[in-house]
Amino acid sequence: MIRAFLLDWMMIRSRAGLMAGMMTLICLWLTFQMRAFPGTYAAAIFMAYPMIAVSLGSYDEARGWSAVRLTLPVSRRDVVAGRYLLMGALALEGVAVAGAVTAAVLAADAVWRAAARDSFLPPELTAVGMPQATAVAACLTLLVTSVMTGIVTPLNFRFGATKVTMILPYVLLLGVLGGFALLGDAGAGILAALPGLFDWLATASGALTACGVLLVATAAVMAVSAACSMAVYDRRQM
Amino acid sequence: MTIPSPLLEAHRLGKHYDGFTLSGVDLRVGPGEVVGFVGRNGAGKTTTIKALLGLIDPDEGDGAVLGTPIREMSRKAGTATKQCIGVVFDTLAYPDAVRVRDIAGVMRRCYRDWDDAAFDGLMRSFGIGPRMTVGELSRGMGMKLSLACALAHAPRLLVLDEATAGLDPMARDEALDLLRGFVEDGSRGVLMSSHITSDLDRIADRVVCIDAGRIVFDRPKDEITDMMGVARCRARDLDSVLGSGLCDGPSGPLVLRREYGVDVAVPDRFAFAGRFPDIPCDHMTIDDYMHFVLEGGSR
């Protein structure tokens, strides 16, 4: 699995490095533009995780890499496990970059204030409830992006990125229509319950519980996705 | 005397696609052998190699690579076997931005017996610097890099699929010298699929030809190049030449009609020259023999 992880990492290393730099700048800009941290984490996770993870499928198809990779001492299961390990690392990279930007901004402000100056941060950034909102936003983004990559990755392993690019719009359309069909008349009820939900999320216990539920759901989504990927890749003919 | 176990073997291998069927393919590479694998475009060479390496599952038959069944090659059981195999395809699969040293770094983690000194030595002799990116390499340099990666972990078996395509004549000479050195100790082997039959003339021990998914001949190379000949006959000489009994091969006489005359494949050109001193009889090359088998007739 580690060999397969390193092979995947080699393919995207230069791109991930460039992306880390860009992410840092974008996160910094977003923090002050939106006057909030949740968007920063959402953007960082989205840039690091699905954008690069989904592109790994196109590297597989380029120049026969998927066939060449299987001539190296890795098995098909290693390839799939290594891919999911890398996706986890990319998600952590997103969280880490956003965390570094948050820490840098708060630290700079602390140094600024220590020189007996007023804070240069917008007041919203230090508002009550901001840490809870940030944590829930980050975990929700992890879940949403995991659903995206969790659907696309087994499709890439089964059909290859070129075919998936063609069929993905139909998959998304079916997913959205299916979602609306499942929700049915419950949509109005959900909207009505949202203010109460937000009040609960603003509490420490509420945020912690929500984060726990979201992370467990993320892990479950990726576990199901990994199992599907292993099953389809085991039968894929190169 | 015990016959050493083959490094690679295939028995009655078959695979069906729409419009193409591989059928009844038998192939063997023994220790110390270079086996040339030839055939027209689309004949089934790459399909056979992919089946042997576990990249596709055959529909019929079986085989083994270094004792591992081919159906297990891409699964856990095959990972240890692949430590001892070097494979080179006809394109370099890494992205343009990856540097040679990055590839070496990952290969070092992949292969237990990776030899940095051997890799660096090959890179120096090929004129490829460690900081060069894949995008900066020409096609020939890319092939050399692939060959170096395949050789630098002490493999027991090399599988080359059009690996010398794109190399200039000097580079091909270098590559052939490396392959000759590779099999010298008598324990290692090479399966080499190539359209450049002149390379196989120089290095192969056996030549296997596939056409339309079936093996059409499997012969020692020396039998073809050292013993056989091409008799350049005039049309009026054909009857006497065919009637002499000196042109009967395993599947009967092989004749190619040309604009200027008739070429006849001769199993023993020395005997033929003795009997027909006035009819020119040239060395047979692998290329010539392929033409005879694939396009020739009995008259």
XYZ file of C-alpha atoms in Angstrom:
537
model
C 0.000 0.000 0.000
C 2.810 2.429 0.879
C 4.526 1.755 -2.465
C 1.286 2.498 -4.302
C 0.834 5.638 -2.189
C 4.353 6.788 -3.087
C 3.745 6.094 -6.773
C 0.573 8.197 -6.710
C 2.349 10.910 -4.720
C 5.153 11.011 -7.289
C 2.573 11.688 -10.005
C 1.019 14.693 -8.256
C 3.856 15.960 -6.063
C 4.755 18.990 -8.107
C 1.111 19.912 -8.532
C 0.335 19.453 -4.815
C 3.299 21.645 -3.934
C 2.120 24.462 -6.227
C -1.394 24.010 -4.942
C -0.266 24.414 -1.305
C 1.197 27.799 -2.130
C -1.888 28.925 -4.017
C -4.170 27.584 -1.285
C -2.338 29.608 1.354
C -2.803 32.842 -0.583
C -6.434 32.117 -1.402
C -7.188 31.160 2.216
C -5.622 34.382 3.455
C -7.650 36.432 1.004
C -10.876 34.562 1.775
C -10.409 34.999 5.527
C -10.468 38.777 5.235
C -12.892 38.903 2.322
C -15.536 36.751 4.022
C -14.587 37.921 7.541
C -14.975 34.349 8.713
C -12.895 31.196 9.000
C -15.423 28.528 7.887
C -15.134 29.523 4.223
C -11.346 29.354 4.489
C -11.453 25.741 5.627
C -14.084 24.811 3.085
C -12.039 26.317 0.245
C -8.760 24.756 1.397
C -10.244 21.291 1.749
C -11.983 21.567 -1.585
C -8.802 22.708 -3.373
C -6.574 20.062 -1.825
C -8.834 17.086 -1.763
C -11.311 16.473 -4.569
C -9.624 18.670 -7.154
C -6.352 16.748 -7.001
C -7.823 13.382 -6.002
C -10.186 13.286 -8.972
C -7.353 14.240 -11.331
C -5.436 11.116 -10.292
C -7.816 9.213 -12.531
C -6.542 11.120 -15.557
C -2.918 10.336 -14.619
C -3.878 6.649 -14.539
C -4.969 6.830 -18.163
C -2.117 8.963 -19.453
C 0.577 7.031 -21.348
C -0.584 3.655 -20.067
C 0.442 4.379 -16.479
C -2.191 2.082 -14.962
C -0.727 -0.877 -16.867
C 2.892 0.091 -16.123
C 2.084 0.528 -12.425
C 0.815 -3.050 -12.192
C 4.133 -4.355 -13.538
C 5.784 -2.883 -10.421
C 5.658 -4.826 -7.136
C 2.169 -3.669 -6.144
C -1.133 -5.528 -6.263
C -4.496 -4.176 -7.393
C -5.596 -3.921 -3.768
C -2.417 -1.978 -2.981
C -3.220 0.474 -5.769
C -6.711 1.121 -4.417
C -5.602 1.319 -0.771
C -2.745 3.632 -1.700
C -5.146 5.875 -3.601
C -7.470 6.248 -0.614
C -4.530 6.825 1.697
C -3.361 9.634 -0.574
C -6.838 11.151 -0.663
C -6.860 11.164 3.131
C -3.466 12.859 3.109
C -4.746 15.487 0.675
C -7.753 16.192 2.902
C -5.403 16.619 5.864
C -3.236 18.905 3.741
C -6.264 21.133 3.160
C -7.083 21.221 6.866
C -3.431 21.869 7.696
C -3.120 24.790 5.263
C -6.316 26.385 6.539
C -5.166 25.755 10.108
C -1.797 27.334 9.403
C -3.465 30.411 7.895
C -5.820 30.670 10.888
C -2.953 30.329 13.346
C -0.826 32.837 11.439
C -3.624 35.403 11.314
C -4.451 35.048 15.016
C -0.782 35.060 16.010
C -0.096 38.169 13.928
C -3.035 39.881 15.577
C -1.807 38.891 19.046
C 1.626 40.355 18.305
C -0.013 43.480 16.925
C -2.182 43.917 20.014
C 0.783 43.239 22.311
C 2.296 46.389 20.915
C -0.702 48.133 22.528
C -2.494 48.610 19.247
C -6.111 47.824 18.395
C -6.751 44.478 16.692
C -6.551 44.654 12.906
C -8.895 41.693 12.521
C -12.514 42.203 11.502
C -14.571 41.703 14.687
C -16.510 38.820 13.082
C -13.364 36.681 13.077
C -13.232 36.637 16.853
C -16.988 36.481 17.410
C -18.490 34.004 19.846
C -19.304 30.778 18.067
C -16.678 31.190 15.352
C -14.606 28.151 16.459
C -17.733 25.957 16.500
C -18.852 27.218 13.100
C -15.368 26.650 11.679
C -15.146 23.090 12.980
C -18.613 22.162 11.691
C -17.911 23.785 8.315
C -14.655 21.883 7.961
C -16.265 18.550 8.855
C -19.255 19.193 6.596
C -16.907 20.065 3.723
C -14.988 16.848 4.364
C -18.227 14.896 4.120
C -19.442 16.622 0.972
C -16.062 16.327 -0.791
C -15.794 12.710 0.325
C -19.173 11.973 -1.234
C -17.881 13.546 -4.468
C -14.604 11.636 -4.536
C -16.303 8.560 -3.095
C -18.536 8.394 -6.160
C -15.951 9.386 -8.771
C -13.064 7.183 -7.581
C -14.739 3.781 -8.081
C -16.038 5.019 -11.433
C -12.464 5.989 -12.413
C -11.188 2.575 -11.374
C -13.919 0.850 -13.336
C -14.228 2.925 -16.502
C -11.188 5.220 -16.623
C -11.234 9.002 -16.291
C -12.112 9.725 -19.930
C -15.373 7.774 -19.842
C -16.184 9.063 -16.347
C -15.856 12.656 -17.541
C -18.557 11.877 -20.101
C -20.957 10.073 -17.767
C -20.444 12.178 -14.623
C -22.940 14.916 -15.529
C -25.640 12.235 -15.836
C -24.618 10.690 -12.504
C -24.834 14.115 -10.833
C -28.182 14.834 -12.419
C -29.537 11.484 -11.250
C -28.158 12.164 -7.773
C -29.785 15.591 -7.528
C -33.117 14.385 -8.901
C -32.946 11.353 -6.633
C -32.232 13.567 -3.660
C -35.239 15.762 -4.381
C -37.410 12.702 -4.929
C -36.330 11.264 -1.569
C -36.857 14.557 0.267
C -40.300 14.964 -1.184
C -42.447 17.186 1.030
C -39.898 16.992 3.836
C -37.996 19.930 2.340
C -40.219 22.569 3.923
C -39.902 20.898 7.304
C -36.130 20.808 7.008
C -35.991 24.506 6.173
C -38.163 25.335 9.151
C -35.897 23.341 11.480
C -32.697 25.057 10.297
C -32.693 28.037 12.719
C -33.001 25.646 15.657
C -30.236 23.499 14.210
C -27.922 26.479 13.883
C -28.605 27.484 17.506
C -27.680 23.972 18.612
C -24.538 23.946 16.477
C -23.431 27.211 18.069
C -23.102 25.420 21.399
C -19.860 23.578 22.202
C -21.596 20.255 22.797
C -23.709 20.648 19.682
C -20.700 21.430 17.519
C -18.725 18.531 18.968
C -21.563 16.089 18.385
C -22.122 17.358 14.868
C -18.426 17.076 14.042
C -18.363 13.540 15.397
C -21.376 12.527 13.331
C -19.972 14.169 10.199
C -16.559 12.524 10.590
C -18.106 9.091 11.158
C -20.281 9.619 8.093
C -17.184 10.652 6.108
C -15.344 7.522 7.190
C -18.348 5.370 6.290
C -18.647 6.959 2.842
C -14.960 6.380 2.102
C -15.090 2.824 3.446
C -17.986 1.946 1.130
C -16.256 3.740 -1.742
C -12.990 1.855 -1.098
C -14.797 -1.475 -1.017
C -16.487 -0.676 -4.343
C -13.161 0.437 -5.840
C -11.443 -2.793 -4.761
C -14.227 -4.894 -6.243
C -14.291 -3.122 -9.616
C -10.514 -2.698 -9.979
C -9.931 -6.368 -9.273
C -11.788 -7.164 -12.506
C -10.527 -4.274 -14.624
C -8.711 -5.332 -17.772
C -5.777 -3.060 -18.615
C 20.103 -34.165 -16.951
C 17.295 -32.122 -15.418
C 15.733 -29.435 -17.574
C 15.792 -26.147 -15.680
C 12.384 -24.652 -14.843
C 11.301 -22.010 -17.286
C 11.291 -18.419 -16.107
C 8.089 -17.799 -18.037
C 5.661 -20.191 -19.642
C 2.244 -20.074 -21.221
C 0.058 -23.044 -22.201
C -2.834 -22.736 -24.629
C -3.391 -19.125 -23.672
C -6.520 -17.565 -25.132
C -8.392 -14.275 -24.931
C -11.466 -13.157 -26.831
C -12.264 -9.603 -27.857
C -14.716 -8.312 -30.400
C -12.949 -8.752 -33.702
C -9.869 -10.512 -32.319
C -9.142 -13.822 -30.662
C -5.920 -15.012 -29.101
C -5.940 -18.784 -29.144
C -3.709 -21.685 -28.212
C -0.645 -19.569 -27.434
C 2.276 -21.565 -26.067
C 5.342 -19.608 -25.049
C 8.385 -20.372 -22.968
C 11.471 -18.472 -21.801
C 14.153 -20.568 -20.178
C 17.112 -19.423 -18.095
C 19.877 -17.931 -20.234
C 17.529 -17.368 -23.179
C 16.585 -14.323 -25.177
C 13.285 -15.090 -26.866
C 12.243 -12.793 -29.677
C 8.490 -12.335 -30.062
C 7.510 -11.084 -33.493
C 4.396 -10.571 -35.524
C 2.417 -8.043 -37.508
C 0.699 -5.088 -35.883
C -2.397 -6.358 -34.114
C -1.212 -9.973 -34.187
C -1.503 -10.411 -30.422
C 1.983 -9.738 -29.057
C 0.965 -7.119 -26.510
C -2.188 -9.065 -25.593
C -0.028 -12.106 -24.840
C 2.406 -10.058 -22.767
C -0.421 -8.396 -20.832
C -1.951 -11.800 -20.088
C 1.413 -13.085 -18.849
C 1.857 -10.075 -16.556
C -1.656 -10.299 -15.095
C -2.836 -7.050 -16.665
C -5.673 -8.937 -18.363
C -7.256 -12.234 -17.363
C -7.022 -14.888 -20.089
C -10.214 -16.673 -21.051
C -8.400 -19.958 -21.674
C -5.168 -21.635 -20.784
C -2.730 -20.855 -18.051
C 0.841 -19.912 -17.462
C 3.365 -18.956 -14.850
C 6.009 -16.309 -14.370
C 8.860 -17.331 -12.052
C 6.515 -19.994 -10.704
C 3.603 -17.638 -9.959
C 0.390 -18.383 -11.884
C -0.342 -15.549 -14.302
C -3.838 -15.063 -12.861
C -2.194 -14.169 -9.521
C 0.361 -11.739 -10.939
C -1.663 -8.590 -10.200
C -2.752 -9.846 -6.823
C -0.899 -10.201 -3.524
C 0.905 -13.394 -4.561
C 2.400 -11.603 -7.562
C 4.019 -8.702 -5.714
C 6.992 -10.796 -4.560
C 7.430 -12.188 -8.082
C 7.377 -8.716 -9.587
C 10.381 -7.825 -7.432
C 12.321 -10.080 -9.824
C 10.868 -8.867 -13.105
C 11.727 -5.825 -15.164
C 9.168 -4.663 -17.724
C 9.630 -2.049 -20.417
C 6.758 -0.915 -22.607
C 7.046 1.273 -25.666
C 6.162 4.545 -23.933
C 7.451 6.267 -20.827
C 4.477 6.484 -18.499
C 5.534 9.211 -16.050
C 4.171 12.786 -16.189
C 6.368 15.449 -17.795
C 7.042 17.286 -14.525
C 8.565 14.282 -12.720
C 12.354 14.305 -12.414
C 14.636 11.331 -12.993
C 15.799 11.454 -9.367
C 12.153 11.335 -8.179
C 11.566 8.186 -10.227
C 14.730 6.653 -8.776
C 13.563 7.608 -5.286
C 10.257 5.824 -5.675
C 11.817 2.799 -7.370
C 14.207 2.558 -4.408
C 11.161 2.219 -2.131
C 9.430 -0.242 -4.480
C 12.248 -2.711 -5.084
C 14.003 -4.535 -2.288
C 17.146 -5.030 -4.387
C 17.241 -1.599 -6.000
C 20.844 -0.667 -6.785
C 21.449 3.089 -6.827
C 24.993 2.655 -8.127
C 23.796 0.518 -11.048
C 21.034 3.003 -11.894
C 23.345 6.002 -11.639
C 25.933 4.231 -13.795
C 23.365 3.490 -16.475
C 22.067 7.062 -16.371
C 25.603 8.402 -16.778
C 26.318 6.114 -19.709
C 22.999 7.129 -21.304
C 23.746 10.819 -20.740
C 20.637 11.439 -18.629
C 21.048 13.745 -15.634
C 19.163 13.179 -12.355
C 17.590 16.627 -12.413
C 16.176 16.215 -15.909
C 12.408 16.064 -16.115
C 10.551 13.469 -18.124
C 9.297 16.250 -20.383
C 12.878 17.126 -21.320
C 13.702 13.595 -22.448
C 13.473 12.553 -26.080
C 11.609 9.350 -26.896
C 14.877 7.440 -27.069
C 16.110 8.824 -23.757
C 12.781 7.892 -22.206
C 13.235 4.313 -23.390
C 16.715 4.286 -21.894
C 15.309 5.503 -18.577
C 12.698 2.733 -18.618
C 15.408 0.189 -19.416
C 17.572 1.471 -16.573
C 14.648 1.206 -14.122
C 14.032 -2.356 -15.321
C 17.688 -3.388 -14.956
C 18.656 -1.634 -11.741
C 16.896 -3.974 -9.295
C 18.644 -7.234 -10.278
C 15.689 -8.859 -12.053
C 15.702 -12.475 -13.179
C 13.411 -11.865 -16.111
C 13.061 -8.928 -18.476
C 9.927 -8.427 -20.553
C 10.386 -5.841 -23.286
C 7.490 -4.735 -25.479
C 8.953 -2.714 -28.363
C 11.543 -1.371 -25.951
C 14.122 -0.490 -28.630
C 11.635 1.394 -30.801
C 12.683 5.027 -31.006
C 16.335 4.335 -30.205
C 18.970 5.449 -32.688
C 21.266 2.678 -34.023
C 24.048 3.473 -31.529
C 21.637 3.462 -28.613
C 20.130 0.181 -29.831
C 23.635 -1.310 -29.905
C 24.135 -0.175 -26.303
C 20.794 -1.648 -25.280
C 21.523 -4.964 -27.009
C 24.924 -5.122 -25.296
C 23.176 -4.642 -21.959
C 20.728 -7.423 -22.736
C 23.532 -9.730 -23.857
C 25.340 -9.079 -20.584
C 22.102 -9.616 -18.677
C 21.676 -13.236 -19.845
C 25.366 -14.117 -19.798
C 25.304 -15.846 -16.432
C 22.784 -18.373 -17.748
C 20.198 -17.890 -14.999
C 18.269 -14.915 -16.358
C 16.068 -14.526 -19.396
C 14.516 -11.977 -21.732
C 11.245 -11.955 -23.621
C 11.596 -9.282 -26.275
C 8.770 -8.268 -28.552
C 10.076 -6.179 -31.424
C 9.396 -5.065 -34.961
C 13.122 -4.447 -35.406
C 13.972 -7.985 -36.423
C 17.599 -7.027 -37.126
C 18.002 -6.623 -33.349
C 16.629 -10.126 -32.852
C 18.943 -11.440 -35.583
C 21.799 -10.275 -33.375
C 20.613 -11.247 -29.927
C 17.773 -13.760 -29.865
C 18.231 -17.444 -29.081
C 14.725 -18.347 -30.197
C 12.123 -16.574 -32.277
C 8.398 -16.980 -31.772
C 6.034 -15.518 -34.342
C 2.363 -14.816 -33.747
C -0.200 -13.972 -36.401
C -3.942 -13.371 -35.987
C -3.743 -14.566 -32.396
C -1.994 -17.869 -33.102
C 1.637 -18.946 -32.878
C 2.860 -19.697 -36.401
C 6.423 -20.666 -35.626
C 8.775 -21.126 -32.692
C 12.303 -21.871 -33.852
C 15.877 -21.442 -32.711
C 17.211 -18.271 -34.296
C 20.413 -19.956 -35.460
C 18.368 -22.465 -37.436
C 16.886 -19.569 -39.368
C 19.894 -17.295 -39.785
C 22.777 -19.769 -39.912
C 21.271 -22.696 -41.787
C 18.387 -21.428 -43.851
C 18.648 -19.500 -47.056
C 16.614 -17.639 -49.651
C 17.051 -19.075 -53.121
C 16.498 -16.374 -55.756
C 15.089 -18.447 -58.597
C 13.845 -17.686 -62.034
C 10.348 -18.931 -62.804
C 11.702 -21.658 -65.109
C 13.920 -23.045 -62.312
C 11.050 -23.413 -59.859
C 9.972 -26.914 -60.822
C 13.460 -28.373 -60.576
C 14.152 -26.565 -57.305
C 10.913 -27.714 -55.676
C 11.375 -31.213 -57.073
C 14.871 -31.539 -55.542
C 13.481 -32.126 -52.042
C 15.858 -29.488 -50.657
C 13.063 -26.959 -49.981
C 10.732 -28.997 -47.819
C 10.318 -27.349 -44.428
C 8.133 -28.362 -41.443
C 5.047 -27.097 -43.264
C 6.161 -27.858 -46.820
C 7.962 -25.612 -49.296
C 7.623 -21.851 -48.843
C 7.598 -19.717 -51.993
C 7.276 -15.963 -52.487
C 6.575 -14.705 -55.979
C 8.283 -11.410 -56.795
C 8.231 -9.168 -59.820
C 11.701 -10.302 -60.824
C 11.448 -13.979 -59.970
C 10.577 -16.433 -57.242
C 12.134 -16.656 -53.795
C 12.172 -20.089 -52.191
C 12.961 -20.771 -48.535
C 15.699 -23.337 -48.220
C 16.264 -25.186 -44.894
C 19.942 -25.925 -45.664
C 21.526 -23.325 -47.894
C 24.875 -25.162 -48.021
C 23.289 -28.296 -49.440
C 21.292 -26.141 -51.836
C 24.386 -24.266 -53.010
C 26.108 -27.559 -53.657
C 23.207 -28.851 -55.760
C 22.323 -25.563 -57.539
C 25.560 -23.543 -57.751
C 24.104 -21.212 -60.406
C 21.099 -20.097 -58.330
C 21.935 -17.310 -55.845
C 21.101 -18.301 -52.279
C 21.290 -15.607 -49.616
C 21.293 -15.782 -45.809
C 17.821 -15.996 -44.367
C 16.973 -13.259 -41.871
C 14.160 -13.376 -39.336
C 12.374 -10.768 -41.421
C 12.675 -12.927 -44.550
C 11.399 -15.996 -42.698
C 8.412 -14.075 -41.350
C 7.527 -12.989 -44.876
C 7.762 -16.563 -46.107
C 5.605 -17.971 -43.319
C 3.005 -15.193 -43.269
C 2.753 -14.429 -46.969
C 4.313 -17.372 -48.758
C 2.619 -20.216 -50.590
C 3.601 -23.701 -51.609
C 4.236 -22.760 -55.311
